[in-house]
Tab-separated table of N, CA and C in Angstrom:
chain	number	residue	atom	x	y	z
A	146	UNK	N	-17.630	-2.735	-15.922
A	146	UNK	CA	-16.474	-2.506	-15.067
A	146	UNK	C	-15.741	-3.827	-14.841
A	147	UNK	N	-14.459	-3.633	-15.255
A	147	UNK	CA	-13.855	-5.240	-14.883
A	147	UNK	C	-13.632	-5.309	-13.661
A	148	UNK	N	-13.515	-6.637	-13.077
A	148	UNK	CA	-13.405	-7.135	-11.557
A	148	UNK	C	-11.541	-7.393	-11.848
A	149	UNK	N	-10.846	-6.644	-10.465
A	149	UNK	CA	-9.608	-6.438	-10.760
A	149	UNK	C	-8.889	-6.611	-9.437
A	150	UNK	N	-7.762	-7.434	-9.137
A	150	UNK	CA	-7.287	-7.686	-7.975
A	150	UNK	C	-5.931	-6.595	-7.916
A	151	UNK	N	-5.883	-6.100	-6.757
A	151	UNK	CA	-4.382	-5.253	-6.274
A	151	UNK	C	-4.042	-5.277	-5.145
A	152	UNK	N	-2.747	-5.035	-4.945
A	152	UNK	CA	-2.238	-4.679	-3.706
A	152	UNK	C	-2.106	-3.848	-2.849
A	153	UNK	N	-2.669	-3.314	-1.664
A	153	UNK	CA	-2.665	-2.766	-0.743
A	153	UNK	C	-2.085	-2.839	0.209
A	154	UNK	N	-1.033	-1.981	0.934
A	154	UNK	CA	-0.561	-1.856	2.108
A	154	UNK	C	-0.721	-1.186	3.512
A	155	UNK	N	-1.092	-1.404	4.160
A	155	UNK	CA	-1.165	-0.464	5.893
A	155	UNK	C	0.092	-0.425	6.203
A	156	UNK	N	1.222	0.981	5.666
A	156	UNK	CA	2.433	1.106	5.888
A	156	UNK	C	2.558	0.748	8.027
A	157	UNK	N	4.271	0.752	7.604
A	157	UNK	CA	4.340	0.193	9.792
A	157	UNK	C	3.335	2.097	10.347
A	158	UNK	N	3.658	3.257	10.118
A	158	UNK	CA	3.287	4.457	10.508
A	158	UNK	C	1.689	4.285	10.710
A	159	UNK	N	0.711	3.420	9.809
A	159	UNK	CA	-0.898	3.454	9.863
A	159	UNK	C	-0.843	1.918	11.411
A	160	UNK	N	0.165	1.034	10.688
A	160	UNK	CA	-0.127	-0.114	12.323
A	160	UNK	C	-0.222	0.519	13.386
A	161	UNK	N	1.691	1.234	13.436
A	161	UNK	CA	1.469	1.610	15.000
A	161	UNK	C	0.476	2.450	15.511
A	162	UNK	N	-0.127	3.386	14.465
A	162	UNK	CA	-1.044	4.455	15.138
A	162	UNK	C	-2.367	3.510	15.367
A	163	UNK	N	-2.559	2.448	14.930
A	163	UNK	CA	-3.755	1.557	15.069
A	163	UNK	C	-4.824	2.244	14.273
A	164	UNK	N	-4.185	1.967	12.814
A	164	UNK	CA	-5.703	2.699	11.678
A	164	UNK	C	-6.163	1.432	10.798
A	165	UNK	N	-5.887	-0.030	11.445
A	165	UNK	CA	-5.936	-0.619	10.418
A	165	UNK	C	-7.238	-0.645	10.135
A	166	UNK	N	-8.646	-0.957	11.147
A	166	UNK	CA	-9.539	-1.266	11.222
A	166	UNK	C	-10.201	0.140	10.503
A	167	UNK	N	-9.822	1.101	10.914
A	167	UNK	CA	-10.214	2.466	9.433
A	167	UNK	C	-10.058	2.305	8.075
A	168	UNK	N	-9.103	1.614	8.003
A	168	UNK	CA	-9.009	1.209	6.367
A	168	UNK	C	-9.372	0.359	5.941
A	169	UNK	N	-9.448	-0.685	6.358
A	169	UNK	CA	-10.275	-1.915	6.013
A	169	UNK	C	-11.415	-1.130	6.106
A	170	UNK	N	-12.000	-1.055	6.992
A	170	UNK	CA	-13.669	-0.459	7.109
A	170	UNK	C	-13.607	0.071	5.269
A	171	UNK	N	-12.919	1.168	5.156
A	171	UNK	CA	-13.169	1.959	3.762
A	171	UNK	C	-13.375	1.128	2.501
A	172	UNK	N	-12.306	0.510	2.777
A	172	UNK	CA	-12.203	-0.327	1.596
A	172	UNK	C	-13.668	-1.449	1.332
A	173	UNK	N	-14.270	-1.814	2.640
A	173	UNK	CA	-15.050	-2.861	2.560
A	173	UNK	C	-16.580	-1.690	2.276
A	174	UNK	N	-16.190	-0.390	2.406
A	174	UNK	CA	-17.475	0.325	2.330
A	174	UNK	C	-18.094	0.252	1.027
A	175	UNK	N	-16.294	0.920	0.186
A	175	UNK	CA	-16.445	0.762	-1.255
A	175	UNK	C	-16.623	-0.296	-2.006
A	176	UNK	N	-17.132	-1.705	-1.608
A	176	UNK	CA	-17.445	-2.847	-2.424
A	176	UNK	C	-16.039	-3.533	-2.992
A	177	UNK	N	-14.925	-3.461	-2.316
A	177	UNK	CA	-13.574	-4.084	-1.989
A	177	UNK	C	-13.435	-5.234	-1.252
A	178	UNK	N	-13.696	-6.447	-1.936
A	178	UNK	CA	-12.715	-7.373	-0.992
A	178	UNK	C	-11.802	-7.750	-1.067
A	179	UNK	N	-11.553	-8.114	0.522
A	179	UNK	CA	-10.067	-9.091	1.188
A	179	UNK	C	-9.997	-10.372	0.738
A	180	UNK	N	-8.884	-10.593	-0.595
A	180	UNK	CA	-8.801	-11.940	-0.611
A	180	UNK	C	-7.708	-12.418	-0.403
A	181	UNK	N	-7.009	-11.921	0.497
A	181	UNK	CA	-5.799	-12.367	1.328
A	181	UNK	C	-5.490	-11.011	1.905
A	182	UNK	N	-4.789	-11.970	3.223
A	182	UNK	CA	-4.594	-10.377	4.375
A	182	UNK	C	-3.106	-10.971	5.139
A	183	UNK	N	-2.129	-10.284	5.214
A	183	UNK	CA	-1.621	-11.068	6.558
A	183	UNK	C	-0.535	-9.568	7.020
A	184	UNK	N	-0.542	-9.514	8.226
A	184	UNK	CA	0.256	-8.890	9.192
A	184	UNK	C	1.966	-9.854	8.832
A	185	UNK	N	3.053	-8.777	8.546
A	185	UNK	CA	4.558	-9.074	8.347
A	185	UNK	C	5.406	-7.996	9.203
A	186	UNK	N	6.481	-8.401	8.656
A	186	UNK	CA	7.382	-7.404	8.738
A	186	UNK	C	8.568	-7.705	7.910
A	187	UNK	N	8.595	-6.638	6.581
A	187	UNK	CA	9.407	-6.504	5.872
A	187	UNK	C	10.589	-6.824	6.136
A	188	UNK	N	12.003	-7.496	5.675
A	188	UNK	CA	12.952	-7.285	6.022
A	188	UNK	C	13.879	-6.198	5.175
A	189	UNK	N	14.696	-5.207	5.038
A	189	UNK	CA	15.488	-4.195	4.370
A	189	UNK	C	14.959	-5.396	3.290
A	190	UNK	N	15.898	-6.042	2.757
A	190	UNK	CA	15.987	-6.859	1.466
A	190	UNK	C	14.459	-6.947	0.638
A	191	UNK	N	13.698	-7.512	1.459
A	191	UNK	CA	12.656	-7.426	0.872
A	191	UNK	C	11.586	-6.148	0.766
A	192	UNK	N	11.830	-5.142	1.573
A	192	UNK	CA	11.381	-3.726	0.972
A	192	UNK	C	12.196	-3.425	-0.028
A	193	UNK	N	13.539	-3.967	-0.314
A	193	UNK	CA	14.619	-2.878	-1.522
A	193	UNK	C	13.706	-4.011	-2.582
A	194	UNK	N	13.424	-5.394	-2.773
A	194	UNK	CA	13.173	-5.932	-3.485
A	194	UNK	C	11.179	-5.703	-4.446
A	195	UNK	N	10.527	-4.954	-2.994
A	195	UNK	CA	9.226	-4.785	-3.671
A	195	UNK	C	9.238	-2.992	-3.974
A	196	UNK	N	10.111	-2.488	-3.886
A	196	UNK	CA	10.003	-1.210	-4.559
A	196	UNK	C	11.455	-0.791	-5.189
A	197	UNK	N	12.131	-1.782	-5.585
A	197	UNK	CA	13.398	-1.688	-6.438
A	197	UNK	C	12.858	-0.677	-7.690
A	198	UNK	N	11.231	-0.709	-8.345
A	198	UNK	CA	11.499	0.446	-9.314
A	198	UNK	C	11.210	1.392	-9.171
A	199	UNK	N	12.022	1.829	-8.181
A	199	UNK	CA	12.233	3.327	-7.457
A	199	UNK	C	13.461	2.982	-6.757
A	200	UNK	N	14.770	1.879	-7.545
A	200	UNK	CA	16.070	1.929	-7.120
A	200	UNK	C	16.590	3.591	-6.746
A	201	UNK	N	16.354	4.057	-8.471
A	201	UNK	CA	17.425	5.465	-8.694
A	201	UNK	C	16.464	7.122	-8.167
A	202	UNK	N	15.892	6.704	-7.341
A	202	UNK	CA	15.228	7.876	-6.485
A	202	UNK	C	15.639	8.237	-5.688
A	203	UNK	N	15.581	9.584	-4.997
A	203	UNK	CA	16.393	9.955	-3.920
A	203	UNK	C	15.783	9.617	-2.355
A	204	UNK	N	14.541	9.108	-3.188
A	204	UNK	CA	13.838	8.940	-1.591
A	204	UNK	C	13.989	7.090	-1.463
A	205	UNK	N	14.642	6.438	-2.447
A	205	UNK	CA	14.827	4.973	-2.035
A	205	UNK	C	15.263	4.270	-1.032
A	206	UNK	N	16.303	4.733	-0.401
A	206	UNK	CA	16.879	4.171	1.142
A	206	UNK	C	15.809	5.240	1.985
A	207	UNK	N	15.600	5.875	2.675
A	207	UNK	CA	14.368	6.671	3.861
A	207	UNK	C	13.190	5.640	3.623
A	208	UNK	N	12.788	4.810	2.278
A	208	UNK	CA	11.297	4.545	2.272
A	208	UNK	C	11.835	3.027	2.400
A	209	UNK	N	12.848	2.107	2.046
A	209	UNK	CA	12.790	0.825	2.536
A	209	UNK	C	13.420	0.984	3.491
A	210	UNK	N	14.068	1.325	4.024
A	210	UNK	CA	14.112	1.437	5.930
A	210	UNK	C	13.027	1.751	6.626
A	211	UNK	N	12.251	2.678	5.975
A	211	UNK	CA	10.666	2.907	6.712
A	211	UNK	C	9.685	1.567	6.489
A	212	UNK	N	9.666	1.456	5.592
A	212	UNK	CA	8.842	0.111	5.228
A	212	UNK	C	9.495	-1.064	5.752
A	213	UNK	N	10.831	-1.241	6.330
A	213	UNK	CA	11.259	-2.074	6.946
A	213	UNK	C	11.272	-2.286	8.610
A	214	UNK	N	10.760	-1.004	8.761
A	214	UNK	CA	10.906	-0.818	9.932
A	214	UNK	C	9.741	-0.983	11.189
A	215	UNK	N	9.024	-1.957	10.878
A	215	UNK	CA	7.801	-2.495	11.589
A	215	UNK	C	6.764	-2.832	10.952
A	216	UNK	N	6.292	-3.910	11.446
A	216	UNK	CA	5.002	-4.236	10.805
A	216	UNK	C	3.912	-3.559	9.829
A	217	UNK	N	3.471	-4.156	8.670
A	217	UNK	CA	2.398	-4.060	7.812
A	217	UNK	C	1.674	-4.796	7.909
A	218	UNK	N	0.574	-4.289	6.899
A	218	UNK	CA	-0.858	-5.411	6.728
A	218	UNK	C	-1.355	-5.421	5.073
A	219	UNK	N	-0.325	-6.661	4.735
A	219	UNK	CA	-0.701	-6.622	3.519
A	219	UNK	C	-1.797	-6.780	3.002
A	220	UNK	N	-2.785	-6.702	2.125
A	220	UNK	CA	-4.010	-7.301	1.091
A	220	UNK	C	-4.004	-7.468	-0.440
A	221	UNK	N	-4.481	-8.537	-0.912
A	221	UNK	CA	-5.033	-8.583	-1.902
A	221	UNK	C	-6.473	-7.804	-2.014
A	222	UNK	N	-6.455	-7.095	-2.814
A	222	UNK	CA	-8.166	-6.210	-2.402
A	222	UNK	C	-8.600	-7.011	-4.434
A	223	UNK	N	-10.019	-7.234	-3.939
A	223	UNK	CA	-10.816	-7.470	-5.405
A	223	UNK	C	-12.135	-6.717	-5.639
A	224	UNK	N	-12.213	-6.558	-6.820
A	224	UNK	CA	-13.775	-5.456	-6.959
A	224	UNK	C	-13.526	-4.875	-8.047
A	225	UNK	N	-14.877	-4.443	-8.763
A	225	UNK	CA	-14.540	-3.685	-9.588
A	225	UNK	C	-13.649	-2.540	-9.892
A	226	UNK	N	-12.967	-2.196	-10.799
A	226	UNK	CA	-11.700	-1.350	-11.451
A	226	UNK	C	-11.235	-1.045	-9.496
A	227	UNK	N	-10.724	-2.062	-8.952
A	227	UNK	CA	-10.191	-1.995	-7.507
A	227	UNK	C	-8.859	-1.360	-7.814
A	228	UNK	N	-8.508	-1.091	-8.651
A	228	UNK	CA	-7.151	-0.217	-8.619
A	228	UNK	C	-6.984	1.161	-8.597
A	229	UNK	N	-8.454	1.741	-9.518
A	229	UNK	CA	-8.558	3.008	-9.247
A	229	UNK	C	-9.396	3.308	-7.753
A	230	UNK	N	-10.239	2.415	-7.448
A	230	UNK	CA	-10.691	2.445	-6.206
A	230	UNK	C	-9.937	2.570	-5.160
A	231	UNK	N	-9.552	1.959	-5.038
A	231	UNK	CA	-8.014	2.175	-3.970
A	231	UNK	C	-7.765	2.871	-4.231
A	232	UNK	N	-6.864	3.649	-5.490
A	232	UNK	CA	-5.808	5.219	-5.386
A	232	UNK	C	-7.127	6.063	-5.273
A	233	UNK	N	-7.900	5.492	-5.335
A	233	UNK	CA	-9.326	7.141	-5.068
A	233	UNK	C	-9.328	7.283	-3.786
A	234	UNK	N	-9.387	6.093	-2.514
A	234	UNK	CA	-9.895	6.206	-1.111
A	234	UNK	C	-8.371	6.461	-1.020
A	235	UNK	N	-6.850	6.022	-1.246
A	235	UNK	CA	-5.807	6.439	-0.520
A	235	UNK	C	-5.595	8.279	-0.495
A	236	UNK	N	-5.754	8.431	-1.624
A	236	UNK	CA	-5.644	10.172	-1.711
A	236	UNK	C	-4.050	10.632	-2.387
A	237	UNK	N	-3.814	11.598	-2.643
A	237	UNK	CA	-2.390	11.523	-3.285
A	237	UNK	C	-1.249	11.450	-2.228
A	238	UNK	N	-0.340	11.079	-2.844
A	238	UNK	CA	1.182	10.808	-2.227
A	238	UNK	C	1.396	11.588	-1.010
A	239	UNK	N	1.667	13.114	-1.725
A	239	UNK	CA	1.721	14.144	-0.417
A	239	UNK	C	0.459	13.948	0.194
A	240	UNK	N	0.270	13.610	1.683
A	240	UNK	CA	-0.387	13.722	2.229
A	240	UNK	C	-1.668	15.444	2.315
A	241	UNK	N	-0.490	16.301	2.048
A	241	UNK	CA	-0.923	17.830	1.657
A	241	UNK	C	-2.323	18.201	0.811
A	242	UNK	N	-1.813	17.518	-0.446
A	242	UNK	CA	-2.418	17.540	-1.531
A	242	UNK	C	-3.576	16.277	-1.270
A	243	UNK	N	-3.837	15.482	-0.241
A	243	UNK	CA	-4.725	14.832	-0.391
A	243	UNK	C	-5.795	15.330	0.061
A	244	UNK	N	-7.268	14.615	-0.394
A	244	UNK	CA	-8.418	15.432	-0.351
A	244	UNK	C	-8.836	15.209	1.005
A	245	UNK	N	-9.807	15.379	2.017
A	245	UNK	CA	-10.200	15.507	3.303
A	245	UNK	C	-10.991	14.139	2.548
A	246	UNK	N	-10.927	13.055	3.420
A	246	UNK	CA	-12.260	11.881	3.208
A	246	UNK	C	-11.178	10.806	2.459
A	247	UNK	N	-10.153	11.182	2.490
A	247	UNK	CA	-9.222	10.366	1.510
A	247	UNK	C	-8.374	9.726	3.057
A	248	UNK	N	-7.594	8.537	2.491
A	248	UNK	CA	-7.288	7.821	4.076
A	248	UNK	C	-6.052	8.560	4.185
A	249	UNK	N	-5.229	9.171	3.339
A	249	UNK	CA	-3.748	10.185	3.408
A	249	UNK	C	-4.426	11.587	3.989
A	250	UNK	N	-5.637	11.934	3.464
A	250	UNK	CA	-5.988	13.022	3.898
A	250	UNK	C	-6.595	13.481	5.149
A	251	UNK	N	-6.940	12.193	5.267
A	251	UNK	CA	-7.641	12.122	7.118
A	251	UNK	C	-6.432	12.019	8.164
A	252	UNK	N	-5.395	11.029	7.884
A	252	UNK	CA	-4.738	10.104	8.534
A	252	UNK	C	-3.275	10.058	8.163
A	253	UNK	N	-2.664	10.644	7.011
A	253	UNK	CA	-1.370	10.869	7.255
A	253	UNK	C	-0.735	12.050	7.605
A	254	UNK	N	0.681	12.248	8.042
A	254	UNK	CA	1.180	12.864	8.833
A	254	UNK	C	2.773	13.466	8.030
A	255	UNK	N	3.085	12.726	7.561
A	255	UNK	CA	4.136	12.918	6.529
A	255	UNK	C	4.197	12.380	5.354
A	256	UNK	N	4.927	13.075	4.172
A	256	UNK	CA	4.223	12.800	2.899
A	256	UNK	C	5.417	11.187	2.950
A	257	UNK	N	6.541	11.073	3.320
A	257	UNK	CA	7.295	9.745	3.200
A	257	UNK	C	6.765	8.807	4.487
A	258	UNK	N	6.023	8.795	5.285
A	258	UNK	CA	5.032	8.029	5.931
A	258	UNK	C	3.598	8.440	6.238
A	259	UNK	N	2.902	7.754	4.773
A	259	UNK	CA	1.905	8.541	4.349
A	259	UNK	C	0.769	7.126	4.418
A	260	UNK	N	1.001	6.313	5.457
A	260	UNK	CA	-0.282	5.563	5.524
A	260	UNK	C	-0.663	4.066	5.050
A	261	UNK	N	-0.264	4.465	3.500
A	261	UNK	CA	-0.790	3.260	2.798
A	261	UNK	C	-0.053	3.219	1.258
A	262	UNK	N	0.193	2.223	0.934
A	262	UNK	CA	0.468	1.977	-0.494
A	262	UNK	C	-0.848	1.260	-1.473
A	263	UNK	N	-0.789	1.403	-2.368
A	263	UNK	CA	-1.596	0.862	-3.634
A	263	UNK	C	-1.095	0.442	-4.849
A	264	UNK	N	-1.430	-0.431	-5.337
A	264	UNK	CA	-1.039	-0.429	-6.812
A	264	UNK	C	-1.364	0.428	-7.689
A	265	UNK	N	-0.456	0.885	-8.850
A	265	UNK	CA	-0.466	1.796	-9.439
A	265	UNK	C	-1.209	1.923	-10.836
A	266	UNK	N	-1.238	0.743	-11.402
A	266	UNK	CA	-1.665	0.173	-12.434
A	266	UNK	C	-1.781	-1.295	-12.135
A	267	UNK	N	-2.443	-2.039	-13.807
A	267	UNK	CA	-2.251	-3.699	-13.817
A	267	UNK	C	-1.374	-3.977	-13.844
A	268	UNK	N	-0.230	-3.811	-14.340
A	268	UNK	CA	1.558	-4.245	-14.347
A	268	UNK	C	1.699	-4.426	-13.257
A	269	UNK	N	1.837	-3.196	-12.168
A	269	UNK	CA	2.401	-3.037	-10.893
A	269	UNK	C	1.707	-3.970	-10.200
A	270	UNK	N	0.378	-4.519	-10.119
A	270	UNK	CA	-0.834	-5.107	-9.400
A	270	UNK	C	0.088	-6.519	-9.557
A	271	UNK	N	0.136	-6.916	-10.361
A	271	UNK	CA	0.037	-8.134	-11.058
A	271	UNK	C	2.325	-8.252	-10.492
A	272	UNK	N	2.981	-7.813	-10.794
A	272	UNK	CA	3.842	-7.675	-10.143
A	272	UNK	C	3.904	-7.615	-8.597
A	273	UNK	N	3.293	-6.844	-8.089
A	273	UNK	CA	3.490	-6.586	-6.570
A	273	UNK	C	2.908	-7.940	-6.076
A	274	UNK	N	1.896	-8.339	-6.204
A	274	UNK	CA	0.894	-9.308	-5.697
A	274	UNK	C	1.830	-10.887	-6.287
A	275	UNK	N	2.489	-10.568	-7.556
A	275	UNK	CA	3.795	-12.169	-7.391
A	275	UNK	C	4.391	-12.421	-6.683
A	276	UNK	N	4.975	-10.968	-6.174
A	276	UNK	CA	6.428	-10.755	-5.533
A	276	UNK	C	5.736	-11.225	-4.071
A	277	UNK	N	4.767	-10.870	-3.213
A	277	UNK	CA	4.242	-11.125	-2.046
A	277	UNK	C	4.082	-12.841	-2.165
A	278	UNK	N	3.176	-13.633	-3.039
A	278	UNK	CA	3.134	-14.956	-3.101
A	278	UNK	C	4.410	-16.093	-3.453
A	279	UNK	N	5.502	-15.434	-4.140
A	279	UNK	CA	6.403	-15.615	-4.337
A	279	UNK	C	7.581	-15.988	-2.885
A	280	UNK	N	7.171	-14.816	-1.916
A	280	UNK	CA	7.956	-14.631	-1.124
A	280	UNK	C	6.678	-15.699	0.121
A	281	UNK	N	5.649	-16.151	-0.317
A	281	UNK	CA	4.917	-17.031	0.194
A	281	UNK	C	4.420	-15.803	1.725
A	282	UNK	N	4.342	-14.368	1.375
A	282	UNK	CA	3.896	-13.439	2.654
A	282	UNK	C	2.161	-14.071	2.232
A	283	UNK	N	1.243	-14.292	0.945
A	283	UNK	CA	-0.221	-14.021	0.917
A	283	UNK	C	-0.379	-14.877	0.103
């Protein structure tokens, strides 16, 4: 199993409800570590800038105004194949369709403030996690 670093988010909807310490817990259950963490707050620009490839979507302005709109908790998470690990404990998109034991499925409430983000692949990992050091957030 390769050892694989990604990005993880505690959207502002998981802060304010105070789930961070639930998700971390999960993540650290599954043999995930934190190798960088920090509490932000997006500005518009820089949510349009870390999910620009999802410019031409209809849900692009609702999700960087949401993601702009209060505090996150970013991570670097590391561990083995940590990318599928993560999209396994987040659960799918629609909160609906996520499984019970999954952190969308326990804990989200709407499928466009649904908890948490993940990287999607190594591209996206390896992208998302520039764009954060880049912007000097981790």
């Amino acid at each position: 199993m390769p050892i694989e670093q990604t990005l993880s988010m505690i959207k502002p909807d998981g802060v304010a409800r105070g789930l961070i310490g639930d998700v971390i817990g999960r993540f650290e259950k599954h043999g995930l570590k934190i190798r960088a963490m920090k509490m932000l707050h997006l500005s518009l620009e820089q949510a349009r800038a870390f999910y620009a490839v999802h410019k031409e979507r209809p849900f692009f302005d609702s999700l960087t105004t949401f993601m702009s709109s209060g505090p996150i908790v970013a991570m670097i998470l590391e561990g083995n194949n940590a990318i599928q690990v993560n999209r396994d404990l987040m659960g799918a998109t629609d909160y609906r369709k996520a499984a019970p034991g999954t952190i969308r499925g326990d804990f989200a409430q709407q499928t466009g403030r649904n908890i948490i983000h993940g990287s999607d692949s190594p591209e996206s990992a390896k992208r998302e996690i520039e764009l954060f050091r880049a912007q000097g957030k981790l």
